[in-house]
CSV table of C-alpha atoms in Angstrom, one decimal:
chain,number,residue,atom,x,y,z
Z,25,UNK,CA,-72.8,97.0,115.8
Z,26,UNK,CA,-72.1,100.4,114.5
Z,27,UNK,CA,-73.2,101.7,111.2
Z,28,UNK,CA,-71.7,105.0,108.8
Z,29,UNK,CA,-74.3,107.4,107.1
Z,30,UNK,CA,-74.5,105.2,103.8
Z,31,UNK,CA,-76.5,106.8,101.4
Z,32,UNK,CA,-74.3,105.8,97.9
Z,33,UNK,CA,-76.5,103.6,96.2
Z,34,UNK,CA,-79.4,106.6,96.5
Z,35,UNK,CA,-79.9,108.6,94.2
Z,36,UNK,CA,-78.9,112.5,95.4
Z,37,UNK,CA,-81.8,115.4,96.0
Z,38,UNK,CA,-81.3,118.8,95.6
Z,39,UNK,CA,-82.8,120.8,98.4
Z,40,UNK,CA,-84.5,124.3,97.9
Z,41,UNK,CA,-82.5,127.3,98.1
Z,42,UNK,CA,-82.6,128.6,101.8
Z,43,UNK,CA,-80.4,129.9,104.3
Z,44,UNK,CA,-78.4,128.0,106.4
Z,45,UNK,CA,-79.3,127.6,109.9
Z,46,UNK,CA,-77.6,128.7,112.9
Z,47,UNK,CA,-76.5,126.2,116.0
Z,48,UNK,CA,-76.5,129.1,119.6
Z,49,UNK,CA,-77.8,128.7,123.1
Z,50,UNK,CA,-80.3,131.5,123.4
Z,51,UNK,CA,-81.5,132.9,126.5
Z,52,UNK,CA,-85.2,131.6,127.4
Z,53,UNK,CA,-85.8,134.8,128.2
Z,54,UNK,CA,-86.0,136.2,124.8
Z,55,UNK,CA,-88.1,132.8,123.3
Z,56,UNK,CA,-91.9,133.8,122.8
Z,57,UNK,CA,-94.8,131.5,121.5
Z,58,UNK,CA,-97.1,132.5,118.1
Z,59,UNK,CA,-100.4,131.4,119.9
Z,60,UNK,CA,-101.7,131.9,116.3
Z,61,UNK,CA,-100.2,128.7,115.3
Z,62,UNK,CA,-99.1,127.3,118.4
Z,63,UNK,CA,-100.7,125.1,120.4
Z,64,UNK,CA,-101.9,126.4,123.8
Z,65,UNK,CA,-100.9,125.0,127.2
Z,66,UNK,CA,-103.0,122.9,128.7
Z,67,UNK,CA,-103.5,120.6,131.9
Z,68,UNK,CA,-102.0,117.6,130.6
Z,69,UNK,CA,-99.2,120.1,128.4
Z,70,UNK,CA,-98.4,121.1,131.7
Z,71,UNK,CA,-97.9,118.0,133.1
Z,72,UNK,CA,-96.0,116.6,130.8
Z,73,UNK,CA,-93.4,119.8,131.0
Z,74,UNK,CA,-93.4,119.0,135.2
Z,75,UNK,CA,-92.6,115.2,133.6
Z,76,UNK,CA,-90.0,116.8,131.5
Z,77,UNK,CA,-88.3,119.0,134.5
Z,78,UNK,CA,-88.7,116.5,137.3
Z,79,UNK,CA,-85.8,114.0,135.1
Z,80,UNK,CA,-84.1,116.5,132.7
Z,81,UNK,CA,-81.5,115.3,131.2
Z,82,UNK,CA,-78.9,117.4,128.3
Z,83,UNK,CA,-78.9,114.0,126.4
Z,84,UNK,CA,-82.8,114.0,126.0
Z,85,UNK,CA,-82.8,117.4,125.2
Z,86,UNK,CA,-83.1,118.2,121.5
Z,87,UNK,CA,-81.9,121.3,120.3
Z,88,UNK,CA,-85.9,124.2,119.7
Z,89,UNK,CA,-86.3,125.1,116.9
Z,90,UNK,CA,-86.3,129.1,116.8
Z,91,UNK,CA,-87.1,132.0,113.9
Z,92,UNK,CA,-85.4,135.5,114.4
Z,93,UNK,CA,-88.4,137.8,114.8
Z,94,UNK,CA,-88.7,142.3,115.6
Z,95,UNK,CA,-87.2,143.0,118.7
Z,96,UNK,CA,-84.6,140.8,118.8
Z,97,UNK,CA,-86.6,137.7,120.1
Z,98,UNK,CA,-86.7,134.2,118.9
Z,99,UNK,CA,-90.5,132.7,117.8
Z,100,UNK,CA,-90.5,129.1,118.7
Z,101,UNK,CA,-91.4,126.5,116.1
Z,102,UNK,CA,-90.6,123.4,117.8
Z,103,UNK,CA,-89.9,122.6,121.5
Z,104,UNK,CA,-91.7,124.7,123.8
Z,105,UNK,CA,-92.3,121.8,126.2
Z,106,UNK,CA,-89.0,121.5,126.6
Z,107,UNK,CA,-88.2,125.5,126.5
Z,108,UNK,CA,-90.6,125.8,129.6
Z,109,UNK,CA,-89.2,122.4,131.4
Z,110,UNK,CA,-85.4,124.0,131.2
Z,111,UNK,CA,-87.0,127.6,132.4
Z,112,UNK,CA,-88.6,125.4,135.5
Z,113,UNK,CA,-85.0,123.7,136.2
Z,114,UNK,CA,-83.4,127.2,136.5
Z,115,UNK,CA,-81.4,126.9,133.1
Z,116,UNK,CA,-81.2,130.7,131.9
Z,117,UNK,CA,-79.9,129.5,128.0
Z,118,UNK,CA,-81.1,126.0,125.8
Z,119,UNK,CA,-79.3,125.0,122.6
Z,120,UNK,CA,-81.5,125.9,119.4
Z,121,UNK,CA,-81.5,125.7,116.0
Z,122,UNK,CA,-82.3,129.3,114.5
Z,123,UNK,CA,-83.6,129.3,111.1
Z,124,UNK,CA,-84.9,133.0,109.3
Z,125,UNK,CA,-88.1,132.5,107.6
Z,126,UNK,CA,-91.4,134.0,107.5
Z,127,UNK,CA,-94.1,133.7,110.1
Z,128,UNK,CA,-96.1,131.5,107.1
Z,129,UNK,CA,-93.1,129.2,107.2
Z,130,UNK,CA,-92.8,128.8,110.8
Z,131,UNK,CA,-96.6,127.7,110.9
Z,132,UNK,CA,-96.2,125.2,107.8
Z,133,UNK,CA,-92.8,124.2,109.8
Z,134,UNK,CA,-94.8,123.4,112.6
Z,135,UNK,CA,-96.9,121.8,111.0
Z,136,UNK,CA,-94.3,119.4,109.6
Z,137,UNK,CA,-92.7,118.7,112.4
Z,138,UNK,CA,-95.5,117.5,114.3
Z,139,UNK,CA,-97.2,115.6,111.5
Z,140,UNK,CA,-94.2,113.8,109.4
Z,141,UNK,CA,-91.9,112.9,112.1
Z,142,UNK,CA,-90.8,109.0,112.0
Z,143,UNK,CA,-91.6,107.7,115.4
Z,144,UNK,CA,-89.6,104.6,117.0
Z,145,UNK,CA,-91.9,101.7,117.0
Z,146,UNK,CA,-92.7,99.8,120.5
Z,147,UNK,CA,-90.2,97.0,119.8
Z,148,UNK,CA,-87.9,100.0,118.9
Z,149,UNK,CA,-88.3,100.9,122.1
Z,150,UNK,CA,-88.1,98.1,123.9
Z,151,UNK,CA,-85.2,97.5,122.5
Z,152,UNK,CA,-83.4,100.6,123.3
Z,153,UNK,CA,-85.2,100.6,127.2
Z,154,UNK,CA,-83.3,96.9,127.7
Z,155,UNK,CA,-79.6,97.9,125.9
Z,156,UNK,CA,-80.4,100.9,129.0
Z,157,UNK,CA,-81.3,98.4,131.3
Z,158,UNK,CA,-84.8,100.2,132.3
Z,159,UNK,CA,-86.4,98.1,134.8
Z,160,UNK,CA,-89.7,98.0,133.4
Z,161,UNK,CA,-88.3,96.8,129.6
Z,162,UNK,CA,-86.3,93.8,131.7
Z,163,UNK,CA,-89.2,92.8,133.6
Z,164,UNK,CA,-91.3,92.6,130.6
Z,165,UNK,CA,-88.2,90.5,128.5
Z,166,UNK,CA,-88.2,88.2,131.8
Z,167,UNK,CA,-92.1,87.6,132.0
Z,168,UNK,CA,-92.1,86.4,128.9
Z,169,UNK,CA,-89.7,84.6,128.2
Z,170,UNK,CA,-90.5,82.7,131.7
Z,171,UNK,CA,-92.9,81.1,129.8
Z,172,UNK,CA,-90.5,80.2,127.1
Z,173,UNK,CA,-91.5,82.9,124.4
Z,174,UNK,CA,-90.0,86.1,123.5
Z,175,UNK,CA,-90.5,89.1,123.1
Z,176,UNK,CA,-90.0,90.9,120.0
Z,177,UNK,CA,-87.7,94.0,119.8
Z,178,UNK,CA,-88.2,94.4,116.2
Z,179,UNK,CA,-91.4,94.0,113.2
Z,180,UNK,CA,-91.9,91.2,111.1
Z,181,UNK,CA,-93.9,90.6,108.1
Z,182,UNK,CA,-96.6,87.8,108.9
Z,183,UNK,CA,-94.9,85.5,106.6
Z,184,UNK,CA,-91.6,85.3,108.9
Z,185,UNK,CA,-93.1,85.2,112.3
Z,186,UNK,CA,-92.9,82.3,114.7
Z,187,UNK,CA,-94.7,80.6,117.6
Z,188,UNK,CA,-93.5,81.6,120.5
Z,189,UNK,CA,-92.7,85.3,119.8
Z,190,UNK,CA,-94.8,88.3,121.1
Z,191,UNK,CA,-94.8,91.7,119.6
Z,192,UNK,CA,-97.1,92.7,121.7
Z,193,UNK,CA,-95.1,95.2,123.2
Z,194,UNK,CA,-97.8,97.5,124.3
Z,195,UNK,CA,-99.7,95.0,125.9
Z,196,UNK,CA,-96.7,93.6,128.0
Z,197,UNK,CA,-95.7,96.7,129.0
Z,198,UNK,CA,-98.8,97.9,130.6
Z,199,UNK,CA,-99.8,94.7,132.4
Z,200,UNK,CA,-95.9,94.6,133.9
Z,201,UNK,CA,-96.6,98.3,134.8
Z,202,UNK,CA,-99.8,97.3,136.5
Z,203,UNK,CA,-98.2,94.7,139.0
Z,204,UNK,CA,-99.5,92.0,136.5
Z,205,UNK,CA,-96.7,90.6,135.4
Z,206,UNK,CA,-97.6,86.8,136.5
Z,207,UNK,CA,-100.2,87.4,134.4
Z,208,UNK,CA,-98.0,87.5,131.1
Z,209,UNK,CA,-95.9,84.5,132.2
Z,210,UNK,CA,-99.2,82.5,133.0
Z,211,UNK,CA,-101.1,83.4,130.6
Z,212,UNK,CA,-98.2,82.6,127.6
Z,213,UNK,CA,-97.2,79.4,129.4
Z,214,UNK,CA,-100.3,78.0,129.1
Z,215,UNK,CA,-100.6,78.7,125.0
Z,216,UNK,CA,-97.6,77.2,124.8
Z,217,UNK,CA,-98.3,74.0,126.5
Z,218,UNK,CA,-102.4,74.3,124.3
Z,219,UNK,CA,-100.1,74.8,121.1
Z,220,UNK,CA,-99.1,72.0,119.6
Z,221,UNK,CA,-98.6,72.7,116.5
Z,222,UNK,CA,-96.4,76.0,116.5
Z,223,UNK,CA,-98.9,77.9,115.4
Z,224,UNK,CA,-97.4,81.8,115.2
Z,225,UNK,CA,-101.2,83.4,115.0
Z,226,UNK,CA,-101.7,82.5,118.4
Z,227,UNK,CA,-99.1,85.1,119.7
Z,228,UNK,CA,-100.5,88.0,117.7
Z,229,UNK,CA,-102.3,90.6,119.6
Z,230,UNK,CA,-105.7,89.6,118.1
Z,231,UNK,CA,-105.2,86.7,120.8
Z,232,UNK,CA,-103.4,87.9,123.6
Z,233,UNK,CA,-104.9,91.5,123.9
Z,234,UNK,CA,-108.2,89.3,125.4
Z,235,UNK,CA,-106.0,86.4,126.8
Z,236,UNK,CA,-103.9,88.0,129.0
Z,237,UNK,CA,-106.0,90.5,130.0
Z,238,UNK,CA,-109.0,88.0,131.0
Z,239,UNK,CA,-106.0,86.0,133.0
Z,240,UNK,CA,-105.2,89.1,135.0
Z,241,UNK,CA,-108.5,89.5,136.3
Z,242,UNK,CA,-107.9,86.6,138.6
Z,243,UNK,CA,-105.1,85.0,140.2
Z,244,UNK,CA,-107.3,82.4,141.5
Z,245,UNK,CA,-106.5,79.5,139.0
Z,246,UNK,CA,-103.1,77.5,138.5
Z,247,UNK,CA,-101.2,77.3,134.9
Z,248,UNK,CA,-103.2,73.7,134.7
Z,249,UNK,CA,-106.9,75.5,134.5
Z,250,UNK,CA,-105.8,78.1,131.9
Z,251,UNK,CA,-104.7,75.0,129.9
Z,252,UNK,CA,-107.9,73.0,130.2
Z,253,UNK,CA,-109.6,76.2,129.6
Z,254,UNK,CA,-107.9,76.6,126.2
Z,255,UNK,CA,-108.4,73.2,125.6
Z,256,UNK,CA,-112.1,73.3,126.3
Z,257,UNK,CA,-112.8,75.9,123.3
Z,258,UNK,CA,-110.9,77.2,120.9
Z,259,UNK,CA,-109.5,81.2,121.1
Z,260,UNK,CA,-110.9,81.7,117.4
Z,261,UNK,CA,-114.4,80.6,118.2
Z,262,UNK,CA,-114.1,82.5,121.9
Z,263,UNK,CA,-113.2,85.8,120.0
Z,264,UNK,CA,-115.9,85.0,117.1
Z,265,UNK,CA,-118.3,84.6,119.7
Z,266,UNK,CA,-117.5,87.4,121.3
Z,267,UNK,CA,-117.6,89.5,118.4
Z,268,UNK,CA,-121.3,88.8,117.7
Z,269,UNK,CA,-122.3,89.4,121.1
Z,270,UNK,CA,-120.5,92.9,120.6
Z,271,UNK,CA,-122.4,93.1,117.4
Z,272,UNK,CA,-125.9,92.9,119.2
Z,273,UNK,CA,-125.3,94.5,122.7
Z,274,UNK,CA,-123.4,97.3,120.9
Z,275,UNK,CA,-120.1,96.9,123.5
Z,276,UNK,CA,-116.3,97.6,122.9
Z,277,UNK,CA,-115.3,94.8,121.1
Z,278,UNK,CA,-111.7,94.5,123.4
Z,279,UNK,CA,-113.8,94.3,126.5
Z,280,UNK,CA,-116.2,91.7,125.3
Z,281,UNK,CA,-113.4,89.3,124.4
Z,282,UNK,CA,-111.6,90.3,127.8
Z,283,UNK,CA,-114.9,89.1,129.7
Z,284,UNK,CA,-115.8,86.1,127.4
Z,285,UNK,CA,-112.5,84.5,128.5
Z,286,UNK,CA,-112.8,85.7,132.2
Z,287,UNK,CA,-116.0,83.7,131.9
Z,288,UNK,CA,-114.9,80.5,131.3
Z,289,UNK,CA,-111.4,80.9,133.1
Z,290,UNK,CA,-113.8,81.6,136.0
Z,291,UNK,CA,-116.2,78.7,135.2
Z,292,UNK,CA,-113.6,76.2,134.9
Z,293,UNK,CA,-112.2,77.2,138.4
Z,294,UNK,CA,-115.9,76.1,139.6
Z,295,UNK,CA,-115.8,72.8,138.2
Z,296,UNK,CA,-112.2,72.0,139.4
Z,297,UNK,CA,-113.2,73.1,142.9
């Protein structure tokens, strides 16, 4: 579905007097960085401009952001990950937006920028990784849904969500990443056979952060086990449990759940051998 800019039923805002901004490609040459507001480059900035070079792409590029400064060079506000990944591709010119305004306002523009910005959400993504058809955001749709769920590629209030569907995105993603995908399909399969009353709490990441990462420790034990072993205690009382243990021995909370589980996933492989 496509959608216009649809703004009528707001109510207009007058923006401060300024100048407009320019649209040019300007040599990376003649782009310098403020260290005094800028941040420096580091190890992992530096890896992550190698990230940016190694699959550059126009279409992911956004245009830097650039102020006019003395001797006709360009201080950049915004973007100089991606100035120095073009420079690294050979690329003698990017497209930026130019803007003339003081060296104050190019800090408190920085600033803004990197504070303020509206970032897509992990369903958001997911979303927009499957209409792509990334291979990591279909492997993670088809894990779980395998086990009859689905995953979520948008938020819901608590009110409106359902057994069955995962929005935990995050979680999905980095097990799938990890070779662990079985470990999703199991793992949900078997809350959906222990859940018989559609209960949508169980699929919140409160539960399945320490479910499915106790069930990847192990691929020793069928679907049947991880049943029985939900059947044998509830996931409230595991996770309660858990908690006051992580209370007393002063441990990560995440990794004291992980391990109660892996406890009695493990124990109830014992007793069915």
């Amino acid at each position: 579905m496509l959608r216009p800019i649809e703004v009528s039923t707001l109510d207009p805002i007058t923006p401060a007097d300024q100048p407009a901004p320019m649209l040019d490609w300007v040599p990376v040459a003649k782009i310098v960085i403020d260290d005094d507001f800028q941040r420096p480059l580091n190890r992992n900035n530096w890896d992550a401009i190698k990230r940016i070079a190694a699959d550059f792409q126009w279409s992911r590029f956004a245009p830097v952001l650039l102020a006019p400064i003395e001797g006709g060079l360009y201080s950049c506000i915004d973007g100089q990950h991606r100035a120095h990944a073009a420079a690294i591709c050979g690329f003698e010119r990017v497209p930026a937006m130019i803007t003339i305004v003081s060296k104050a306002e190019q800090a408190r523009a920085f600033v803004h920028v990197n504070s303020t910005q509206i970032r897509a959400t992990a369903p958001q993504v997911l979303r927009a990784a499957i209409a792509a058809k990334e291979p990591w955001a279909i492997q993670c749709r088809d894990a779980v849904e395998a086990a009859g769920c689905k995953l979520m590629v948008f938020n819901k209030s608590t009110a409106d969500k359902k057994a069955g569907e995962v929005f935990a995105v995050q979680l999905v993603r980095a097990l799938v990443l990890g070779g662990k995908a079985w470990a999703v399909t199991a793992g949900l399969s078997a809350l959906r056979a222990y859940d018989d009353q559609d209960r949508a709490a169980l699929y919140s990441d409160y539960v399945l952060g320490p479910w499915l990462t106790a069930v990847a420790q192990d691929t020793a034990h069928a679907q049947h086990d991880l049943v029985a072993v939900l059947r044998g205690k509830n996931p409230y009382t595991v996770i309660e449990l858990a908690d006051r243990i992580a209370k007393i021995e002063g441990k990560p909370l995440a990794v004291t759940r992980r391990n109660a589980f892996v406890a009695l996933i493990r124990n109830a492989g014992r007793v069915a051998a």
